[in-house]
Amino acid sequence: MSKEDKEKIEQEASDTAVEYLKIKEDKDFVVKKTEFSSDKTSSIIFLYGYYKPEKNKEVVLMVDYADDYKITGVGNN
Protein backbone atom coordinates (compact mmCIF):
# COMPACT_ATOMS: atom_id res chain seq x y z
CA MET A 1 0.00 0.00 0.00
CA SER A 2 1.39 3.41 -0.93
CA LYS A 3 1.98 6.24 1.52
CA GLU A 4 -0.79 8.23 -0.18
CA ASP A 5 -3.24 5.33 0.20
CA LYS A 6 -2.39 5.01 3.90
CA GLU A 7 -2.85 8.74 4.48
CA LYS A 8 -6.23 8.68 2.70
CA ILE A 9 -7.39 5.71 4.81
CA GLU A 10 -6.16 7.36 8.03
CA GLN A 11 -8.04 10.57 7.22
CA GLU A 12 -11.27 8.83 6.19
CA ALA A 13 -11.18 6.52 9.23
CA SER A 14 -10.54 9.48 11.55
CA ASP A 15 -13.40 11.51 10.05
CA THR A 16 -15.74 8.51 10.31
CA ALA A 17 -14.80 7.85 13.95
CA VAL A 18 -15.27 11.48 14.99
CA GLU A 19 -18.69 11.63 13.34
CA TYR A 20 -19.75 8.22 14.72
CA LEU A 21 -18.92 9.13 18.32
CA LYS A 22 -20.57 12.54 18.02
CA ILE A 23 -23.80 10.92 16.81
CA LYS A 24 -23.79 7.74 18.95
CA GLU A 25 -22.36 9.07 22.22
CA ASP A 26 -22.53 12.87 21.82
CA LYS A 27 -18.80 13.06 22.52
CA ASP A 28 -16.02 14.95 20.78
CA PHE A 29 -13.27 12.49 19.88
CA VAL A 30 -9.74 13.66 19.13
CA VAL A 31 -7.48 11.28 17.19
CA LYS A 32 -3.87 11.30 18.43
CA LYS A 33 -2.42 8.28 16.65
CA THR A 34 -3.34 5.71 14.01
CA GLU A 35 -1.96 2.22 13.54
CA PHE A 36 -2.70 -0.35 10.85
CA SER A 37 -3.20 -3.93 12.01
CA SER A 38 -0.01 -5.98 11.79
CA ASP A 39 -2.03 -8.86 10.29
CA LYS A 40 -1.38 -8.59 6.54
CA THR A 41 -4.82 -10.06 5.75
CA SER A 42 -6.65 -7.56 7.98
CA SER A 43 -8.23 -4.29 6.88
CA ILE A 44 -8.43 -2.87 10.41
CA ILE A 45 -6.96 0.46 11.46
CA PHE A 46 -6.73 1.39 15.14
CA LEU A 47 -7.43 4.99 16.14
CA TYR A 48 -6.08 6.14 19.49
CA GLY A 49 -7.29 9.34 21.06
CA TYR A 50 -9.49 10.82 23.75
CA TYR A 51 -12.82 12.51 24.38
CA LYS A 52 -12.58 16.26 24.91
CA PRO A 53 -11.65 17.48 27.50
CA GLU A 54 -10.44 14.20 29.11
CA LYS A 55 -6.94 14.00 27.59
CA ASN A 56 -5.72 11.52 30.21
CA LYS A 57 -8.32 8.83 29.37
CA GLU A 58 -7.27 7.05 26.18
CA VAL A 59 -9.95 5.66 23.86
CA VAL A 60 -9.26 3.25 21.00
CA LEU A 61 -11.47 2.53 18.01
CA MET A 62 -11.17 -0.24 15.45
CA VAL A 63 -12.28 0.68 11.94
CA ASP A 64 -12.58 -1.74 9.01
CA TYR A 65 -11.59 0.36 6.02
CA ALA A 66 -12.47 -2.41 3.53
CA ASP A 67 -16.05 -2.55 4.86
CA ASP A 68 -17.04 1.07 4.15
CA TYR A 69 -15.14 2.29 7.26
CA LYS A 70 -17.36 0.33 9.64
CA ILE A 71 -16.60 0.88 13.35
CA THR A 72 -15.93 -2.61 14.68
CA GLY A 73 -14.98 -1.76 18.25
CA VAL A 74 -14.67 1.03 20.83
CA GLY A 75 -12.75 0.64 24.06
CA ASN A 76 -10.99 2.50 26.84
CA ASN A 77 -7.38 1.91 27.86
PDB file of N, CA and C in Angstrom:
ATOM      1  N   MET A   1       0.854  -1.167   0.000  1.00  0.00           N
ATOM      2  CA  MET A   1       0.000   0.000   0.000  1.00  0.00           C
ATOM      3  C   MET A   1       0.908   1.241   0.000  1.00  0.00           C
ATOM      4  N   SER A   2       0.562   2.207  -0.822  1.00  0.00           N
ATOM      5  CA  SER A   2       1.385   3.409  -0.927  1.00  0.00           C
ATOM      6  C   SER A   2       1.168   4.333   0.268  1.00  0.00           C
ATOM      7  N   LYS A   3       2.093   5.253   0.439  1.00  0.00           N
ATOM      8  CA  LYS A   3       1.976   6.236   1.522  1.00  0.00           C
ATOM      9  C   LYS A   3       0.715   7.073   1.347  1.00  0.00           C
ATOM     10  N   GLU A   4       0.411   7.437   0.101  1.00  0.00           N
ATOM     11  CA  GLU A   4      -0.790   8.230  -0.181  1.00  0.00           C
ATOM     12  C   GLU A   4      -2.066   7.466   0.176  1.00  0.00           C
ATOM     13  N   ASP A   5      -2.080   6.163  -0.144  1.00  0.00           N
ATOM     14  CA  ASP A   5      -3.238   5.332   0.205  1.00  0.00           C
ATOM     15  C   ASP A   5      -3.418   5.262   1.715  1.00  0.00           C
ATOM     16  N   LYS A   6      -2.318   5.068   2.440  1.00  0.00           N
ATOM     17  CA  LYS A   6      -2.387   5.008   3.900  1.00  0.00           C
ATOM     18  C   LYS A   6      -2.905   6.315   4.483  1.00  0.00           C
ATOM     19  N   GLU A   7      -2.410   7.429   3.974  1.00  0.00           N
ATOM     20  CA  GLU A   7      -2.851   8.745   4.475  1.00  0.00           C
ATOM     21  C   GLU A   7      -4.333   8.964   4.210  1.00  0.00           C
ATOM     22  N   LYS A   8      -4.802   8.547   3.036  1.00  0.00           N
ATOM     23  CA  LYS A   8      -6.227   8.679   2.703  1.00  0.00           C
ATOM     24  C   LYS A   8      -7.077   7.834   3.652  1.00  0.00           C
ATOM     25  N   ILE A   9      -6.656   6.601   3.901  1.00  0.00           N
ATOM     26  CA  ILE A   9      -7.386   5.709   4.807  1.00  0.00           C
ATOM     27  C   ILE A   9      -7.386   6.280   6.221  1.00  0.00           C
ATOM     28  N   GLU A  10      -6.241   6.774   6.683  1.00  0.00           N
ATOM     29  CA  GLU A  10      -6.156   7.361   8.029  1.00  0.00           C
ATOM     30  C   GLU A  10      -7.112   8.551   8.166  1.00  0.00           C
ATOM     31  N   GLN A  11      -7.167   9.399   7.154  1.00  0.00           N
ATOM     32  CA  GLN A  11      -8.038  10.574   7.215  1.00  0.00           C
ATOM     33  C   GLN A  11      -9.511  10.176   7.204  1.00  0.00           C
ATOM     34  N   GLU A  12      -9.874   9.271   6.297  1.00  0.00           N
ATOM     35  CA  GLU A  12     -11.273   8.834   6.194  1.00  0.00           C
ATOM     36  C   GLU A  12     -11.714   8.102   7.465  1.00  0.00           C
ATOM     37  N   ALA A  13     -10.855   7.243   8.003  1.00  0.00           N
ATOM     38  CA  ALA A  13     -11.182   6.523   9.234  1.00  0.00           C
ATOM     39  C   ALA A  13     -11.336   7.497  10.402  1.00  0.00           C
ATOM     40  N   SER A  14     -10.469   8.476  10.475  1.00  0.00           N
ATOM     41  CA  SER A  14     -10.544   9.481  11.547  1.00  0.00           C
ATOM     42  C   SER A  14     -11.837  10.281  11.447  1.00  0.00           C
ATOM     43  N   ASP A  15     -12.162  10.739  10.250  1.00  0.00           N
ATOM     44  CA  ASP A  15     -13.399  11.507  10.051  1.00  0.00           C
ATOM     45  C   ASP A  15     -14.620  10.676  10.415  1.00  0.00           C
ATOM     46  N   THR A  16     -14.621   9.416  10.016  1.00  0.00           N
ATOM     47  CA  THR A  16     -15.739   8.510  10.309  1.00  0.00           C
ATOM     48  C   THR A  16     -15.883   8.300  11.812  1.00  0.00           C
ATOM     49  N   ALA A  17     -14.766   8.095  12.505  1.00  0.00           N
ATOM     50  CA  ALA A  17     -14.798   7.851  13.946  1.00  0.00           C
ATOM     51  C   ALA A  17     -15.306   9.077  14.703  1.00  0.00           C
ATOM     52  N   VAL A  18     -14.835  10.245  14.326  1.00  0.00           N
ATOM     53  CA  VAL A  18     -15.266  11.481  14.993  1.00  0.00           C
ATOM     54  C   VAL A  18     -16.773  11.668  14.821  1.00  0.00           C
ATOM     55  N   GLU A  19     -17.260  11.475  13.607  1.00  0.00           N
ATOM     56  CA  GLU A  19     -18.691  11.627  13.337  1.00  0.00           C
ATOM     57  C   GLU A  19     -19.512  10.571  14.072  1.00  0.00           C
ATOM     58  N   TYR A  20     -19.056   9.320  14.055  1.00  0.00           N
ATOM     59  CA  TYR A  20     -19.748   8.216  14.716  1.00  0.00           C
ATOM     60  C   TYR A  20     -19.927   8.496  16.212  1.00  0.00           C
ATOM     61  N   LEU A  21     -18.847   8.900  16.873  1.00  0.00           N
ATOM     62  CA  LEU A  21     -18.923   9.126  18.320  1.00  0.00           C
ATOM     63  C   LEU A  21     -19.741  10.364  18.665  1.00  0.00           C
ATOM     64  N   LYS A  22     -19.748  11.345  17.786  1.00  0.00           N
ATOM     65  CA  LYS A  22     -20.569  12.537  18.021  1.00  0.00           C
ATOM     66  C   LYS A  22     -22.046  12.160  17.959  1.00  0.00           C
ATOM     67  N   ILE A  23     -22.397  11.322  16.985  1.00  0.00           N
ATOM     68  CA  ILE A  23     -23.798  10.919  16.811  1.00  0.00           C
ATOM     69  C   ILE A  23     -24.218   9.897  17.861  1.00  0.00           C
ATOM     70  N   LYS A  24     -23.410   8.843  18.065  1.00  0.00           N
ATOM     71  CA  LYS A  24     -23.793   7.741  18.955  1.00  0.00           C
ATOM     72  C   LYS A  24     -23.670   8.072  20.436  1.00  0.00           C
ATOM     73  N   GLU A  25     -22.627   8.829  20.807  1.00  0.00           N
ATOM     74  CA  GLU A  25     -22.363   9.068  22.223  1.00  0.00           C
ATOM     75  C   GLU A  25     -22.345  10.548  22.601  1.00  0.00           C
ATOM     76  N   ASP A  26     -22.573  11.422  21.617  1.00  0.00           N
ATOM     77  CA  ASP A  26     -22.534  12.866  21.824  1.00  0.00           C
ATOM     78  C   ASP A  26     -21.228  13.301  22.489  1.00  0.00           C
ATOM     79  N   LYS A  27     -20.117  12.735  21.985  1.00  0.00           N
ATOM     80  CA  LYS A  27     -18.796  13.060  22.521  1.00  0.00           C
ATOM     81  C   LYS A  27     -17.895  13.536  21.399  1.00  0.00           C
ATOM     82  N   ASP A  28     -16.999  14.443  21.740  1.00  0.00           N
ATOM     83  CA  ASP A  28     -16.024  14.948  20.783  1.00  0.00           C
ATOM     84  C   ASP A  28     -14.743  14.137  20.918  1.00  0.00           C
ATOM     85  N   PHE A  29     -14.435  13.362  19.883  1.00  0.00           N
ATOM     86  CA  PHE A  29     -13.269  12.486  19.876  1.00  0.00           C
ATOM     87  C   PHE A  29     -12.126  13.160  19.133  1.00  0.00           C
ATOM     88  N   VAL A  30     -10.944  13.109  19.736  1.00  0.00           N
ATOM     89  CA  VAL A  30      -9.737  13.658  19.134  1.00  0.00           C
ATOM     90  C   VAL A  30      -8.784  12.503  18.844  1.00  0.00           C
ATOM     91  N   VAL A  31      -8.406  12.339  17.583  1.00  0.00           N
ATOM     92  CA  VAL A  31      -7.483  11.277  17.187  1.00  0.00           C
ATOM     93  C   VAL A  31      -6.051  11.761  17.414  1.00  0.00           C
ATOM     94  N   LYS A  32      -5.278  10.974  18.170  1.00  0.00           N
ATOM     95  CA  LYS A  32      -3.874  11.300  18.427  1.00  0.00           C
ATOM     96  C   LYS A  32      -2.929  10.450  17.598  1.00  0.00           C
ATOM     97  N   LYS A  33      -3.328   9.207  17.334  1.00  0.00           N
ATOM     98  CA  LYS A  33      -2.425   8.277  16.650  1.00  0.00           C
ATOM     99  C   LYS A  33      -3.244   7.243  15.892  1.00  0.00           C
ATOM    100  N   THR A  34      -2.713   6.794  14.774  1.00  0.00           N
ATOM    101  CA  THR A  34      -3.337   5.706  14.015  1.00  0.00           C
ATOM    102  C   THR A  34      -2.319   4.589  13.841  1.00  0.00           C
ATOM    103  N   GLU A  35      -2.842   3.375  13.715  1.00  0.00           N
ATOM    104  CA  GLU A  35      -1.960   2.216  13.537  1.00  0.00           C
ATOM    105  C   GLU A  35      -2.698   1.154  12.741  1.00  0.00           C
ATOM    106  N   PHE A  36      -2.108   0.718  11.638  1.00  0.00           N
ATOM    107  CA  PHE A  36      -2.700  -0.352  10.853  1.00  0.00           C
ATOM    108  C   PHE A  36      -2.427  -1.678  11.545  1.00  0.00           C
ATOM    109  N   SER A  37      -3.376  -2.597  11.436  1.00  0.00           N
ATOM    110  CA  SER A  37      -3.201  -3.930  12.007  1.00  0.00           C
ATOM    111  C   SER A  37      -1.949  -4.572  11.424  1.00  0.00           C
ATOM    112  N   SER A  38      -1.224  -5.296  12.256  1.00  0.00           N
ATOM    113  CA  SER A  38      -0.014  -5.981  11.793  1.00  0.00           C
ATOM    114  C   SER A  38      -0.343  -7.241  10.990  1.00  0.00           C
ATOM    115  N   ASP A  39      -1.580  -7.700  11.071  1.00  0.00           N
ATOM    116  CA  ASP A  39      -2.025  -8.858  10.293  1.00  0.00           C
ATOM    117  C   ASP A  39      -2.181  -8.428   8.832  1.00  0.00           C
ATOM    118  N   LYS A  40      -1.391  -8.980   7.964  1.00  0.00           N
ATOM    119  CA  LYS A  40      -1.382  -8.585   6.543  1.00  0.00           C
ATOM    120  C   LYS A  40      -2.709  -8.860   5.834  1.00  0.00           C
ATOM    121  N   THR A  41      -3.534  -9.756   6.375  1.00  0.00           N
ATOM    122  CA  THR A  41      -4.819 -10.064   5.753  1.00  0.00           C
ATOM    123  C   THR A  41      -5.947  -9.210   6.330  1.00  0.00           C
ATOM    124  N   SER A  42      -5.642  -8.373   7.301  1.00  0.00           N
ATOM    125  CA  SER A  42      -6.655  -7.562   7.979  1.00  0.00           C
ATOM    126  C   SER A  42      -6.788  -6.193   7.317  1.00  0.00           C
ATOM    127  N   SER A  43      -7.986  -5.648   7.376  1.00  0.00           N
ATOM    128  CA  SER A  43      -8.230  -4.292   6.885  1.00  0.00           C
ATOM    129  C   SER A  43      -8.663  -3.390   8.042  1.00  0.00           C
ATOM    130  N   ILE A  44      -8.095  -3.633   9.204  1.00  0.00           N
ATOM    131  CA  ILE A  44      -8.425  -2.869  10.412  1.00  0.00           C
ATOM    132  C   ILE A  44      -7.361  -1.798  10.657  1.00  0.00           C
ATOM    133  N   ILE A  45      -7.839  -0.613  11.002  1.00  0.00           N
ATOM    134  CA  ILE A  45      -6.962   0.457  11.461  1.00  0.00           C
ATOM    135  C   ILE A  45      -7.418   0.832  12.866  1.00  0.00           C
ATOM    136  N   PHE A  46      -6.450   0.993  13.764  1.00  0.00           N
ATOM    137  CA  PHE A  46      -6.733   1.393  15.143  1.00  0.00           C
ATOM    138  C   PHE A  46      -6.548   2.902  15.259  1.00  0.00           C
ATOM    139  N   LEU A  47      -7.506   3.547  15.898  1.00  0.00           N
ATOM    140  CA  LEU A  47      -7.429   4.989  16.137  1.00  0.00           C
ATOM    141  C   LEU A  47      -7.345   5.211  17.637  1.00  0.00           C
ATOM    142  N   TYR A  48      -6.277   5.853  18.073  1.00  0.00           N
ATOM    143  CA  TYR A  48      -6.077   6.144  19.494  1.00  0.00           C
ATOM    144  C   TYR A  48      -6.301   7.625  19.713  1.00  0.00           C
ATOM    145  N   GLY A  49      -7.027   7.937  20.770  1.00  0.00           N
ATOM    146  CA  GLY A  49      -7.289   9.339  21.065  1.00  0.00           C
ATOM    147  C   GLY A  49      -7.988   9.479  22.399  1.00  0.00           C
ATOM    148  N   TYR A  50      -8.783  10.535  22.503  1.00  0.00           N
ATOM    149  CA  TYR A  50      -9.489  10.818  23.751  1.00  0.00           C
ATOM    150  C   TYR A  50     -10.741  11.624  23.454  1.00  0.00           C
ATOM    151  N   TYR A  51     -11.644  11.652  24.445  1.00  0.00           N
ATOM    152  CA  TYR A  51     -12.821  12.511  24.376  1.00  0.00           C
ATOM    153  C   TYR A  51     -12.464  13.850  24.997  1.00  0.00           C
ATOM    154  N   LYS A  52     -12.806  14.934  24.326  1.00  0.00           N
ATOM    155  CA  LYS A  52     -12.583  16.256  24.912  1.00  0.00           C
ATOM    156  C   LYS A  52     -13.436  16.367  26.163  1.00  0.00           C
ATOM    157  N   PRO A  53     -12.982  16.932  27.231  1.00  0.00           N
ATOM    158  CA  PRO A  53     -11.650  17.483  27.504  1.00  0.00           C
ATOM    159  C   PRO A  53     -10.777  16.495  28.288  1.00  0.00           C
ATOM    160  N   GLU A  54     -11.091  15.205  28.262  1.00  0.00           N
ATOM    161  CA  GLU A  54     -10.435  14.195  29.111  1.00  0.00           C
ATOM    162  C   GLU A  54      -9.189  13.617  28.437  1.00  0.00           C
ATOM    163  N   LYS A  55      -8.150  14.405  28.305  1.00  0.00           N
ATOM    164  CA  LYS A  55      -6.936  14.001  27.588  1.00  0.00           C
ATOM    165  C   LYS A  55      -6.224  12.816  28.233  1.00  0.00           C
ATOM    166  N   ASN A  56      -6.437  12.597  29.517  1.00  0.00           N
ATOM    167  CA  ASN A  56      -5.719  11.525  30.213  1.00  0.00           C
ATOM    168  C   ASN A  56      -6.419  10.169  30.112  1.00  0.00           C
ATOM    169  N   LYS A  57      -7.591  10.097  29.519  1.00  0.00           N
ATOM    170  CA  LYS A  57      -8.320   8.830  29.365  1.00  0.00           C
ATOM    171  C   LYS A  57      -8.303   8.420  27.898  1.00  0.00           C
ATOM    172  N   GLU A  58      -7.414   7.464  27.568  1.00  0.00           N
ATOM    173  CA  GLU A  58      -7.275   7.045  26.181  1.00  0.00           C
ATOM    174  C   GLU A  58      -8.447   6.180  25.728  1.00  0.00           C
ATOM    175  N   VAL A  59      -8.884   6.428  24.505  1.00  0.00           N
ATOM    176  CA  VAL A  59      -9.949   5.663  23.864  1.00  0.00           C
ATOM    177  C   VAL A  59      -9.362   5.092  22.578  1.00  0.00           C
ATOM    178  N   VAL A  60      -9.729   3.859  22.249  1.00  0.00           N
ATOM    179  CA  VAL A  60      -9.258   3.249  20.997  1.00  0.00           C
ATOM    180  C   VAL A  60     -10.462   2.748  20.204  1.00  0.00           C
ATOM    181  N   LEU A  61     -10.430   3.005  18.912  1.00  0.00           N
ATOM    182  CA  LEU A  61     -11.471   2.527  18.006  1.00  0.00           C
ATOM    183  C   LEU A  61     -10.834   1.633  16.963  1.00  0.00           C
ATOM    184  N   MET A  62     -11.585   0.625  16.550  1.00  0.00           N
ATOM    185  CA  MET A  62     -11.170  -0.239  15.449  1.00  0.00           C
ATOM    186  C   MET A  62     -12.094   0.055  14.277  1.00  0.00           C
ATOM    187  N   VAL A  63     -11.505   0.349  13.130  1.00  0.00           N
ATOM    188  CA  VAL A  63     -12.276   0.681  11.942  1.00  0.00           C
ATOM    189  C   VAL A  63     -11.853  -0.252  10.815  1.00  0.00           C
ATOM    190  N   ASP A  64     -12.849  -0.853  10.152  1.00  0.00           N
ATOM    191  CA  ASP A  64     -12.579  -1.738   9.013  1.00  0.00           C
ATOM    192  C   ASP A  64     -12.700  -0.919   7.732  1.00  0.00           C
ATOM    193  N   TYR A  65     -11.570  -0.517   7.187  1.00  0.00           N
ATOM    194  CA  TYR A  65     -11.594   0.361   6.021  1.00  0.00           C
ATOM    195  C   TYR A  65     -12.027  -0.354   4.737  1.00  0.00           C
ATOM    196  N   ALA A  66     -12.009  -1.669   4.708  1.00  0.00           N
ATOM    197  CA  ALA A  66     -12.468  -2.405   3.533  1.00  0.00           C
ATOM    198  C   ALA A  66     -13.983  -2.632   3.558  1.00  0.00           C
ATOM    199  N   ASP A  67     -14.601  -2.377   4.698  1.00  0.00           N
ATOM    200  CA  ASP A  67     -16.054  -2.552   4.861  1.00  0.00           C
ATOM    201  C   ASP A  67     -16.708  -1.186   5.065  1.00  0.00           C
ATOM    202  N   ASP A  68     -16.439  -0.269   4.143  1.00  0.00           N
ATOM    203  CA  ASP A  68     -17.036   1.071   4.153  1.00  0.00           C
ATOM    204  C   ASP A  68     -16.770   1.807   5.470  1.00  0.00           C
ATOM    205  N   TYR A  69     -15.583   1.613   6.033  1.00  0.00           N
ATOM    206  CA  TYR A  69     -15.142   2.287   7.258  1.00  0.00           C
ATOM    207  C   TYR A  69     -16.083   2.018   8.435  1.00  0.00           C
ATOM    208  N   LYS A  70     -16.482   0.760   8.554  1.00  0.00           N
ATOM    209  CA  LYS A  70     -17.360   0.333   9.644  1.00  0.00           C
ATOM    210  C   LYS A  70     -16.579   0.326  10.962  1.00  0.00           C
ATOM    211  N   ILE A  71     -17.179   0.904  12.007  1.00  0.00           N
ATOM    212  CA  ILE A  71     -16.600   0.879  13.347  1.00  0.00           C
ATOM    213  C   ILE A  71     -16.841  -0.517  13.915  1.00  0.00           C
ATOM    214  N   THR A  72     -15.772  -1.235  14.209  1.00  0.00           N
ATOM    215  CA  THR A  72     -15.928  -2.609  14.683  1.00  0.00           C
ATOM    216  C   THR A  72     -15.683  -2.755  16.173  1.00  0.00           C
ATOM    217  N   GLY A  73     -15.204  -1.687  16.819  1.00  0.00           N
ATOM    218  CA  GLY A  73     -14.985  -1.757  18.255  1.00  0.00           C
ATOM    219  C   GLY A  73     -14.588  -0.417  18.833  1.00  0.00           C
ATOM    220  N   VAL A  74     -15.024  -0.183  20.070  1.00  0.00           N
ATOM    221  CA  VAL A  74     -14.666   1.027  20.825  1.00  0.00           C
ATOM    222  C   VAL A  74     -14.290   0.578  22.222  1.00  0.00           C
ATOM    223  N   GLY A  75     -13.164   1.032  22.715  1.00  0.00           N
ATOM    224  CA  GLY A  75     -12.751   0.644  24.064  1.00  0.00           C
ATOM    225  C   GLY A  75     -11.939   1.713  24.748  1.00  0.00           C
ATOM    226  N   ASN A  76     -11.797   1.565  26.038  1.00  0.00           N
ATOM    227  CA  ASN A  76     -10.993   2.498  26.838  1.00  0.00           C
ATOM    228  C   ASN A  76      -9.738   1.772  27.317  1.00  0.00           C
ATOM    229  N   ASN A  77      -8.635   2.477  27.335  1.00  0.00           N
ATOM    230  CA  ASN A  77      -7.384   1.914  27.856  1.00  0.00           C
ATOM    231  C   ASN A  77      -7.154   2.403  29.266  1.00  0.00           C
TER     232      ASN A  77
END
